[in-house]
Short mmCIF file of C-alpha atoms and ligand atoms in Angstrom, two decimals:
data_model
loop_
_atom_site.label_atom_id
_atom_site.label_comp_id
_atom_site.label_asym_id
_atom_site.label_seq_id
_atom_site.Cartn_x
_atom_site.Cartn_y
_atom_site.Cartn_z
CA UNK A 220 0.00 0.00 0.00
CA UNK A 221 1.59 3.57 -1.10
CA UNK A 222 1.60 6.20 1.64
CA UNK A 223 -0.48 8.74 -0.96
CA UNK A 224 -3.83 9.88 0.11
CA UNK A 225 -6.70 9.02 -1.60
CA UNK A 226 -8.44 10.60 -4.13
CA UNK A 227 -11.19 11.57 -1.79
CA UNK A 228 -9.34 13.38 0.39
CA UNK A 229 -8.61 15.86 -1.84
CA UNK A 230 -11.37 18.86 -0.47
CA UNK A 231 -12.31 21.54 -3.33
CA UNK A 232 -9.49 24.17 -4.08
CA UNK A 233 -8.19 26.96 -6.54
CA UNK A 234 -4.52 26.05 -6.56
CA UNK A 235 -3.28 28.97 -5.42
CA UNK A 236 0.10 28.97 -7.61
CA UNK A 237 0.95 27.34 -10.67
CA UNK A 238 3.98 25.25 -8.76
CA UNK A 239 0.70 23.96 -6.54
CA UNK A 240 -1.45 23.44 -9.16
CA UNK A 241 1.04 21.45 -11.00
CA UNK A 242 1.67 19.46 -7.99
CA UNK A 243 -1.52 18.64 -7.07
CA UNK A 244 -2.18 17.51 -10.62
CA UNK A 245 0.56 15.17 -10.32
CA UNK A 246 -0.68 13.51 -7.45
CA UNK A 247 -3.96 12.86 -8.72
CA UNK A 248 -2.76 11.72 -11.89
CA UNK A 249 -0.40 9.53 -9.85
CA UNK A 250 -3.35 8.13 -7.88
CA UNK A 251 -5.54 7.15 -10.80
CA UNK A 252 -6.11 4.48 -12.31
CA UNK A 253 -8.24 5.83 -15.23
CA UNK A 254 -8.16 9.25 -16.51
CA UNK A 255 -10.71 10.85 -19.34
CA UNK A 256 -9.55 14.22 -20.19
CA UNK A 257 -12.18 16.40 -22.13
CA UNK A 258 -11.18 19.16 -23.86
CA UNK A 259 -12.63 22.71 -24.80
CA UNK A 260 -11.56 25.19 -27.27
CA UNK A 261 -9.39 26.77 -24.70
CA UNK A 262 -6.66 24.45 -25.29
CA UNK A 263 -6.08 25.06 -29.39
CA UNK A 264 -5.95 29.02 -28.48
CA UNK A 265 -1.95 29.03 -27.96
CA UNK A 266 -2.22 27.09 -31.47
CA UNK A 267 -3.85 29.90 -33.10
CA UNK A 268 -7.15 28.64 -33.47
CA UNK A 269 -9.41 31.26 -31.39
CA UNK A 270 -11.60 30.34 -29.11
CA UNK A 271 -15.80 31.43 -29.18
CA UNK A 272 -15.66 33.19 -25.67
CA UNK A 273 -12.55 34.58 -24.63
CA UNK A 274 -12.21 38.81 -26.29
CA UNK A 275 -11.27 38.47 -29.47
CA UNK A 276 -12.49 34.75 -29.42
CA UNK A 277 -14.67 33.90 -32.85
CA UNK A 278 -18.25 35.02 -31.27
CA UNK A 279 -17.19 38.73 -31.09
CA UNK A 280 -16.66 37.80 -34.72
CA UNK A 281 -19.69 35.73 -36.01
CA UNK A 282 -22.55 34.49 -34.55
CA UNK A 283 -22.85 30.74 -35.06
CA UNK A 284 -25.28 30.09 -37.56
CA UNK A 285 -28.28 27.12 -36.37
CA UNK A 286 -28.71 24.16 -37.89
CA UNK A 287 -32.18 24.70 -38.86
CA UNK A 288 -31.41 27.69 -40.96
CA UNK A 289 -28.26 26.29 -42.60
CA UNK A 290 -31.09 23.34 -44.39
CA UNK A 291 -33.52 26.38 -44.62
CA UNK A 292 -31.69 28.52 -46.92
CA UNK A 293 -29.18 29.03 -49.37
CA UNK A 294 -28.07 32.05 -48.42
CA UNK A 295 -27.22 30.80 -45.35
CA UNK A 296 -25.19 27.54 -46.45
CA UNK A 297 -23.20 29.95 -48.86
CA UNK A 298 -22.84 32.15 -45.30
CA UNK A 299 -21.51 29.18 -43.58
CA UNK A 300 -18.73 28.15 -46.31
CA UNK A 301 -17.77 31.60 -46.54
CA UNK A 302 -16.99 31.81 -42.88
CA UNK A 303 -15.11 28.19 -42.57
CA UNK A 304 -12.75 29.31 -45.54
CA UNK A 305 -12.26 32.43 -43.22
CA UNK A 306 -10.53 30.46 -40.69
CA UNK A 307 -9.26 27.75 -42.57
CA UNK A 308 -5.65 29.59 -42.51
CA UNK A 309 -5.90 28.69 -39.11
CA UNK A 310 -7.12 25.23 -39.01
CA UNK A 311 -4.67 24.47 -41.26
CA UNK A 312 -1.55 25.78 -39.92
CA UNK A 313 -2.55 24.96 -36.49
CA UNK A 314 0.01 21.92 -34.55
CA UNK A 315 -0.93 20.11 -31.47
CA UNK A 316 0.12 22.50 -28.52
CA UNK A 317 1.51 21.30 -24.96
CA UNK A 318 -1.68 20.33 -23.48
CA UNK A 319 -2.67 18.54 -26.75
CA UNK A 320 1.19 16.34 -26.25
CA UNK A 321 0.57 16.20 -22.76
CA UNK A 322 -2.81 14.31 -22.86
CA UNK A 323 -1.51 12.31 -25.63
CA UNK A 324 1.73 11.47 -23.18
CA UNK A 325 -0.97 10.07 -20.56
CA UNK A 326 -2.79 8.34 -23.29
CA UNK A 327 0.50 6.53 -24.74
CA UNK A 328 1.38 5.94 -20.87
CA UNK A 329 -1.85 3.71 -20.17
CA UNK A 330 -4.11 5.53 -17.64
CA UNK A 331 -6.63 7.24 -20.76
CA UNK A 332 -8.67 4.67 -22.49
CA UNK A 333 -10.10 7.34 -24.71
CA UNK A 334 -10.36 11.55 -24.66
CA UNK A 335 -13.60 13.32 -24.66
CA UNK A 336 -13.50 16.62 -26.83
CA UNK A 337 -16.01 19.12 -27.69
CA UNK A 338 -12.98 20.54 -30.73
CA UNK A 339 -13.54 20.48 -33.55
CA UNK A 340 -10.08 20.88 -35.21
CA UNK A 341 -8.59 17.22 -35.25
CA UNK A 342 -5.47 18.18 -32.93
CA UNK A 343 -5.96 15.31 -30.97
CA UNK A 344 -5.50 13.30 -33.43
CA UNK A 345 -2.57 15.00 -34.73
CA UNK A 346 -1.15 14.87 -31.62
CA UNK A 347 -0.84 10.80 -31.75
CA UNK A 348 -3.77 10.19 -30.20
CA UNK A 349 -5.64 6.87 -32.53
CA UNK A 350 -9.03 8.65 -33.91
CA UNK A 351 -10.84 5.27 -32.28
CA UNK A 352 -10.17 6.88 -28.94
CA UNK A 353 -10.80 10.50 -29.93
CA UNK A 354 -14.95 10.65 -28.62
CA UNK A 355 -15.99 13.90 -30.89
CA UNK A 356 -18.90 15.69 -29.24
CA UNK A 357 -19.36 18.45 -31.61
CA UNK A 358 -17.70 16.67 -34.98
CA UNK A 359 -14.73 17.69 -37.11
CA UNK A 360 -14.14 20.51 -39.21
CA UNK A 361 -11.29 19.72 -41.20
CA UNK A 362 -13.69 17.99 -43.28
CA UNK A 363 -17.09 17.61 -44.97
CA UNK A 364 -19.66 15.26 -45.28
CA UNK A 365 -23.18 15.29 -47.39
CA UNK A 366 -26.23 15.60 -44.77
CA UNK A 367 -28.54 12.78 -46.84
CA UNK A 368 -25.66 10.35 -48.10
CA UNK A 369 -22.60 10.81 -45.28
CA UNK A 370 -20.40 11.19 -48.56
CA UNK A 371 -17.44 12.53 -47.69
CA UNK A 372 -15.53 15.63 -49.33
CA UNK A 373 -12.40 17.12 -48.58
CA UNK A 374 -12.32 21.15 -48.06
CA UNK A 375 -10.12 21.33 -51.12
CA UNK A 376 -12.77 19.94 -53.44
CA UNK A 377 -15.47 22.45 -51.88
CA UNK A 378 -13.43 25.59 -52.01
CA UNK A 379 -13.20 24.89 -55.91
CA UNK A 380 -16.82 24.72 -56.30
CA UNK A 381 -17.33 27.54 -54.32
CA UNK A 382 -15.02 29.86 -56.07
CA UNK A 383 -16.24 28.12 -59.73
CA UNK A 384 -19.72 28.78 -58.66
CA UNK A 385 -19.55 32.39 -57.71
CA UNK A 386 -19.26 31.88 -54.19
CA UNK A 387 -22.14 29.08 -54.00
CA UNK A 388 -21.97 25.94 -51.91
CA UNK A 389 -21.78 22.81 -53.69
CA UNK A 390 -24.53 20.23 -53.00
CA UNK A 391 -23.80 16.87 -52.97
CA UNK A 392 -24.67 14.29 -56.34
CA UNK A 393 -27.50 12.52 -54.45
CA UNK A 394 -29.03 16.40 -54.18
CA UNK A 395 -28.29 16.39 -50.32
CA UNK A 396 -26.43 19.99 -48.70
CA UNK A 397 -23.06 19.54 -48.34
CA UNK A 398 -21.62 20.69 -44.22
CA UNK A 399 -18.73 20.62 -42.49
CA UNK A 400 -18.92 17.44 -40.48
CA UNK A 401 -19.41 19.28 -37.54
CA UNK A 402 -22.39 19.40 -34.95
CA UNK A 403 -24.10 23.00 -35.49
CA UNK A 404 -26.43 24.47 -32.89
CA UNK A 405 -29.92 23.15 -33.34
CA UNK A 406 -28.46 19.81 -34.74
CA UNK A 407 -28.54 16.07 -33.14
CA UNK A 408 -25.60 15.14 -31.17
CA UNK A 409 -23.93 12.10 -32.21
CA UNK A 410 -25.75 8.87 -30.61
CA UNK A 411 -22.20 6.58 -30.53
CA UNK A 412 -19.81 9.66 -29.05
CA UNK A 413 -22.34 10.76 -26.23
CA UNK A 414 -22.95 6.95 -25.38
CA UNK A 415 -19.37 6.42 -25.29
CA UNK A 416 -18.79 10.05 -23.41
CA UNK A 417 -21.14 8.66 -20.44
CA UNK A 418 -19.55 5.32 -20.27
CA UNK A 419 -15.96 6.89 -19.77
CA UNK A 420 -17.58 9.80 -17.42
CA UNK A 421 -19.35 7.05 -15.17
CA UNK A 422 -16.33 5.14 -14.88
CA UNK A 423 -13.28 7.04 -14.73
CA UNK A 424 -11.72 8.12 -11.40
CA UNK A 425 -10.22 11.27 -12.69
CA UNK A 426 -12.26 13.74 -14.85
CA UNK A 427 -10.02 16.39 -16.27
CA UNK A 428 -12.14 19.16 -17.90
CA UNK A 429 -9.41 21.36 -20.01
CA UNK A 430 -10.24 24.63 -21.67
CA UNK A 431 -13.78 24.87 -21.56
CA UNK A 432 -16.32 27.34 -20.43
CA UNK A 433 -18.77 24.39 -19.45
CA UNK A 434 -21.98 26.24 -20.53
CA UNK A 435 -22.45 24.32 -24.19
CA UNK A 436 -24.73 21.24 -23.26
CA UNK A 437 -25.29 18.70 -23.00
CA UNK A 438 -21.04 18.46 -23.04
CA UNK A 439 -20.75 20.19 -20.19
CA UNK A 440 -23.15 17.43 -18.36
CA UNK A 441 -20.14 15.14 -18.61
CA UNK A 442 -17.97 16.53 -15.76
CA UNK A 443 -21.11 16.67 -13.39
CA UNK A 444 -21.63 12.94 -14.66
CA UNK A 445 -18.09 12.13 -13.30
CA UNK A 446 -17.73 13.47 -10.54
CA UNK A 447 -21.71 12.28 -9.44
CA UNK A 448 -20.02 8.70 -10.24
CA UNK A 449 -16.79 9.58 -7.98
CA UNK A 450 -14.37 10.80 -9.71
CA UNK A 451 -12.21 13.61 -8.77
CA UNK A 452 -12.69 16.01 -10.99
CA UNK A 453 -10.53 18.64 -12.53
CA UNK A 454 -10.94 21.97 -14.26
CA UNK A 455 -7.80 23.82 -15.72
CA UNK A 456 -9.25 26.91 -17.02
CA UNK A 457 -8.18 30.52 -16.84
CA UNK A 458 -12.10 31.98 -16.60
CA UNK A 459 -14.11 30.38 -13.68
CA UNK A 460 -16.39 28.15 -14.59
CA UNK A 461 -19.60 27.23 -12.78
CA UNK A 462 -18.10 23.74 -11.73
CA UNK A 463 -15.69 25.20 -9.80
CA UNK A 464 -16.82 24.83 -6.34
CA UNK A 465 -17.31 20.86 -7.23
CA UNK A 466 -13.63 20.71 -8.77
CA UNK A 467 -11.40 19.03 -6.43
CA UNK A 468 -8.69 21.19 -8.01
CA UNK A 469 -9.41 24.07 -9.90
CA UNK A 470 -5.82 25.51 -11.84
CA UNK A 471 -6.95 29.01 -12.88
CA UNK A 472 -3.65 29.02 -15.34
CA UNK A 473 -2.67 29.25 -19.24
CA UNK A 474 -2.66 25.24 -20.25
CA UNK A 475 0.13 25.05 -21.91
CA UNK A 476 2.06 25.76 -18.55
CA UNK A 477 -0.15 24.07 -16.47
CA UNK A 478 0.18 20.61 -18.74
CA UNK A 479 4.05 20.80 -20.03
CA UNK A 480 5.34 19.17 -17.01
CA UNK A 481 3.52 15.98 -17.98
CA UNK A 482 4.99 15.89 -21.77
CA UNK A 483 6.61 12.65 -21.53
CA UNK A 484 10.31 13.36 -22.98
P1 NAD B 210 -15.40 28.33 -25.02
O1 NAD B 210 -14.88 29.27 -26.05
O2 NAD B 210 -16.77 28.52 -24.52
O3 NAD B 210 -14.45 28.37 -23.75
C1 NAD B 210 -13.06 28.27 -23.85
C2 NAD B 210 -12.49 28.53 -22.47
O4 NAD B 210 -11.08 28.33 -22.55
C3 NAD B 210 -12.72 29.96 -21.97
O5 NAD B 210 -13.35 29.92 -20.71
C4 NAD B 210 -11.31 30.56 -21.89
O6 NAD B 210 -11.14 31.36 -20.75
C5 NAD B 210 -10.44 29.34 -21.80
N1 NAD B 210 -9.11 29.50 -22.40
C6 NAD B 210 -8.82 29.94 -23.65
N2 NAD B 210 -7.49 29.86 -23.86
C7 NAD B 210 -6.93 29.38 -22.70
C8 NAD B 210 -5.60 29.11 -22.29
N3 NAD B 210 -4.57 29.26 -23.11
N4 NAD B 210 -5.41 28.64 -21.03
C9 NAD B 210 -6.45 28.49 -20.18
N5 NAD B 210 -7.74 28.72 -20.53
C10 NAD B 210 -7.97 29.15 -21.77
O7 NAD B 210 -15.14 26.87 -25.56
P2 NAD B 210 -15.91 25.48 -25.29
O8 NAD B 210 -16.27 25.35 -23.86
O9 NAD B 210 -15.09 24.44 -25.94
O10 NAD B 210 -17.29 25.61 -26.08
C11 NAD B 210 -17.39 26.23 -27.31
C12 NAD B 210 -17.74 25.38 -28.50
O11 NAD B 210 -16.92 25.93 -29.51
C13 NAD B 210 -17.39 23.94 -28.50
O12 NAD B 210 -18.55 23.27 -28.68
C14 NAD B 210 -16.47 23.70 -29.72
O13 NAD B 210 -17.11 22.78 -30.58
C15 NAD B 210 -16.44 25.00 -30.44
N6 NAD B 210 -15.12 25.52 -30.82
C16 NAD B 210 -14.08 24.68 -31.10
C17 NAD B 210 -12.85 25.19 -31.44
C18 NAD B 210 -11.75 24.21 -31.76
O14 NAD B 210 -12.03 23.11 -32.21
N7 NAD B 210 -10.50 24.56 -31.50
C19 NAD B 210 -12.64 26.57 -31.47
C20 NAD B 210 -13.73 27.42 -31.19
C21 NAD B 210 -14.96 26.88 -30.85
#
């Protein structure tokens, strides 16, 4: 028997340095025996990709446009396209950052049997991370797929319509609209990730929310779902959150420095 505390003895706190934090956060990842990090947008900002939130973030930019009117019109669909290409600069140039290679260190080390994320932007996967184990709650952007069919297209393909069509959207051969692969507000989640998302939220010990605002549901259900199950729960976010006073460690820091120290070498 190890001389370490359980996890249950932790009591709520805001670490009150990042030294502490970082301590902390090695103890409990020390003490777990399964881990399911889910991930926010907060953790892709230091790779360029803005967050919706934060100032500057891609709300005070664009409001997101709903599911319902992206089917409804064709304005709209032509809106959407127009925006992705936007940001696809960033989306494309964007690497995994630190806390991206540091969850993907305590995946290759054992303890994660799969990540929960509610990106969009495939750095998980980039980041070594098997797709299998990457549970997407909001879908994947760096791609499309037809909404009738589930034919796939690559951006590429789509931007050349676009611009030989005079800015217009392509639609799929089976007549169907063509989207980014992503999960739009006003749309169905996806039946196989949330299943899987409760599954690892019920059963996990350690819950470690990472750069997320927690107010998009029903994601941010998941963390309540954990730690409701037992888990200690984690939330490294530089904005409070309203979970905070159920964290058992809340690391008010950038993630990048909170999560280097755990980049296996
Ligand atoms: P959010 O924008 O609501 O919240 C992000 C949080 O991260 C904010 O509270 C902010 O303070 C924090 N943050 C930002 N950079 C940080 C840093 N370096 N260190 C510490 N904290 C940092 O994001 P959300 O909760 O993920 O919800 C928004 C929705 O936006 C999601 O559903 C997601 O699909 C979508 N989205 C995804 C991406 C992406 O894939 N990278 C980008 C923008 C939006």
């Amino acid at each position: 028997m190890g001389s370490r505390p359980s996890l249950r003895h932790y009591i709520a706190m805001i670490a009150p340095d990042l030294e502490t934090a970082i301590a902390k956060l090695r103890d409990l990842i020390a003490d777990a025996r399964t881990i399911v990090p889910f991930t926010g947008a907060g953790i892709s900002t230091e790779c360029g990709i803005p967050d919706f939130r934060s100032p500057g973030g891609l709300w005070t930019k664009n409001q997101p446009i709903q599911f319902g009117d992206f089917v409804a019109s064709r304005e709209m669909r032509d809106e959407a396209w127009r925006q992705r290409f936007v940001m696809q600069e960033s989306f494309a140039q964007a690497k995994p950052g630190r806390g991206h290679r540091a969850l993907a260190s305590l995946y290759r080390a054992g303890k994660v049997p799969a990540l929960v994320t509610q990106n969009i932007d495939n750095l998980h996967q980039d980041s070594g991370i098997p797709p299998r184990d990457v549970v997407e709650l909001h879908g994947n952007t760096t791609y499309a797929t037809c909404l009738e069919c589930a034919q796939r297209y690559e951006l590429t393909w789509v931007k050349e319509q676009f611009d030989a069509n005079g800015q217009h959207a392509p639609d799929c051969d089976c007549g169907g609209f063509i989207k980014t692969a992503t999960v739009s507000f006003g749309q169905s989640m996806p039946a196989v990730a949330m299943q899987r998302a409760e599954e690892l939220s019920k059963s996990c010990d350690l819950f470690l929310a990472v750069g997320s605002s927690l107010v998009v549901w029903p994601a941010a259900g998941f963390p309540l779902m954990a730690k409701r199950s037992g888990a200690a729960l984690v939330i490294v976010n530089r904005e409070p959150t309203e979970f905070d006073d159920l964290a058992d460690l809340v690391v008010r820091d950038d993630i990048g420095d909170a999560l280097a120290p755990f980049i296996a070498r």
